[in-house]
């Protein structure tokens, strides 16, 4: 069934036509007014980025697990797994409130903290202390101790967090999940 | 007796008058279907049964499950190990999900091969394709709710993949993780998507899908040499129904009921005897993990591992986009032959897809591209098996030990122990000279790191000395040392 423009215009210029337009436009306006904040709520994570913070790091695993990492506990050239509280975790985040990093002491007061996320697809890399390499369990990407790619499919060097030393304690500046693209 | 019967009929009449039961029955169960409908048509209702059971068991899991990072794993552990019938409910939900994915794919394949998506049922295909996407979304989001190591890191990997989308990647990632890192916000978001958003969409789409079954009718079994012509199809279909149609109930429904029963019994048996997926270790961002999706997504995981890494940036986005794009474009070819015997390309595509998927699922479980780790936290390197180190001298023993400490065994295999990422080293010395082996260890190559920076020449020599003790030709090896 097709309808011509003049017929349509004539139909709309009646009481029913007016009330039809009234229904549709007020319905649309109402939907829009209520809908914008409702749908907008889905996109809140795009705007609500907690500020980056300096966090004191602790040992992740092993016998010293949970203990604060101080200068005396890590020798120059050593690499250990450190954990720290992520920025703005929800109060009920449990174990997932923490993040991990591979902390390498490069000098008297200098550290590099590599994100555990492989630059290939984000799997957590392992540090192998003898050959001094990071190995990714997913597709076998390998990184040197300085974070550069040594082999495998990883396209770029490891991401690293900013670090500083305050009163003999090592601190890491939190950062959102690194984006490798 | 007669009185009771009459009273019963009276009650029915009253309900029929107020609810319109008879009208509803005639429009659905009584609607005419072609007599050529056969066993290949049962998979749609099978998918509907599976969906229904997923909803029911899902609601019951929600009786106990807590979508909070500090309790999700524990509550699921409680359901699985402490609660009466909890493991059965979770088992049905787990195997039901597998059954649903499987049945949806069979349903889709059957109707692709019989050309049922052609005129006038193009939107039936489109609504089905949307339901397929929803099913995959349900499978992926459901896995995360276990909140174990695999789940946690699967979302990290998923987010990193999403982040590669051109232009909007970062935003998509932030919407997925709902926070700066994968954490509490991520879990509740996935929970709401899994139990409300997608099931809600599916209820609407299933409503549309079923409405179209009634409105455009169940397609007749195609006859080779009788192509679909939009001008003549509909009157012709009406004639088929009029002359030779039968009501959906009871012939068609009997096949559906049998298949539903069979699928239900299989799912229940798997739930009781095999149980749901093991929970593993609770989510911990500081512990090692090698996340692997369940079987229905493992083919994609394998595909990503097998393509050249340089093409990944495009592939990660283009493959799903193309796959779903093609899926939605299929009903554009809505005319012509329906029967598979007249559509060799359709048969070839299905056969090719089935073979590739089977290979990829197998490869996904085998994961020869992954280094192998052992031990309680899955971070230890395998050791050279003892039988390979019997009767060796000190240097050779050191070599065998170094294969463990230097991480070699994570990627290389000796006597069936170790990884498949790199070449098997068991008889490598038969094929390579001493110098070739030393060079390869020191310089790396082909995905292997160069050990020259950290390994002393003495240690490299020890490794090669050990490798040379492993040979298929013991006599020849005697005079082969440097």
Short mmCIF file of C-alpha atoms in Angstrom, two decimals, chain B residues 21 46 186 191 205 241 259 287 339 350 369 390 406:
data_model
loop_
_atom_site.label_atom_id
_atom_site.label_comp_id
_atom_site.label_asym_id
_atom_site.label_seq_id
_atom_site.Cartn_x
_atom_site.Cartn_y
_atom_site.Cartn_z
CA UNK B 21 -6.77 -20.63 24.95
CA UNK B 46 16.21 -27.99 20.86
CA UNK B 186 34.31 -5.58 35.69
CA UNK B 191 27.19 -10.19 35.70
CA UNK B 205 14.75 -11.90 19.56
CA UNK B 241 0.11 -26.08 3.17
CA UNK B 259 15.10 -34.71 20.56
CA UNK B 287 49.81 -15.13 40.09
CA UNK B 339 18.63 -27.74 -2.12
CA UNK B 350 30.19 -25.72 5.36
CA UNK B 369 52.63 -22.61 20.77
CA UNK B 390 71.78 -41.94 33.49
CA UNK B 406 67.72 -21.68 31.91
#
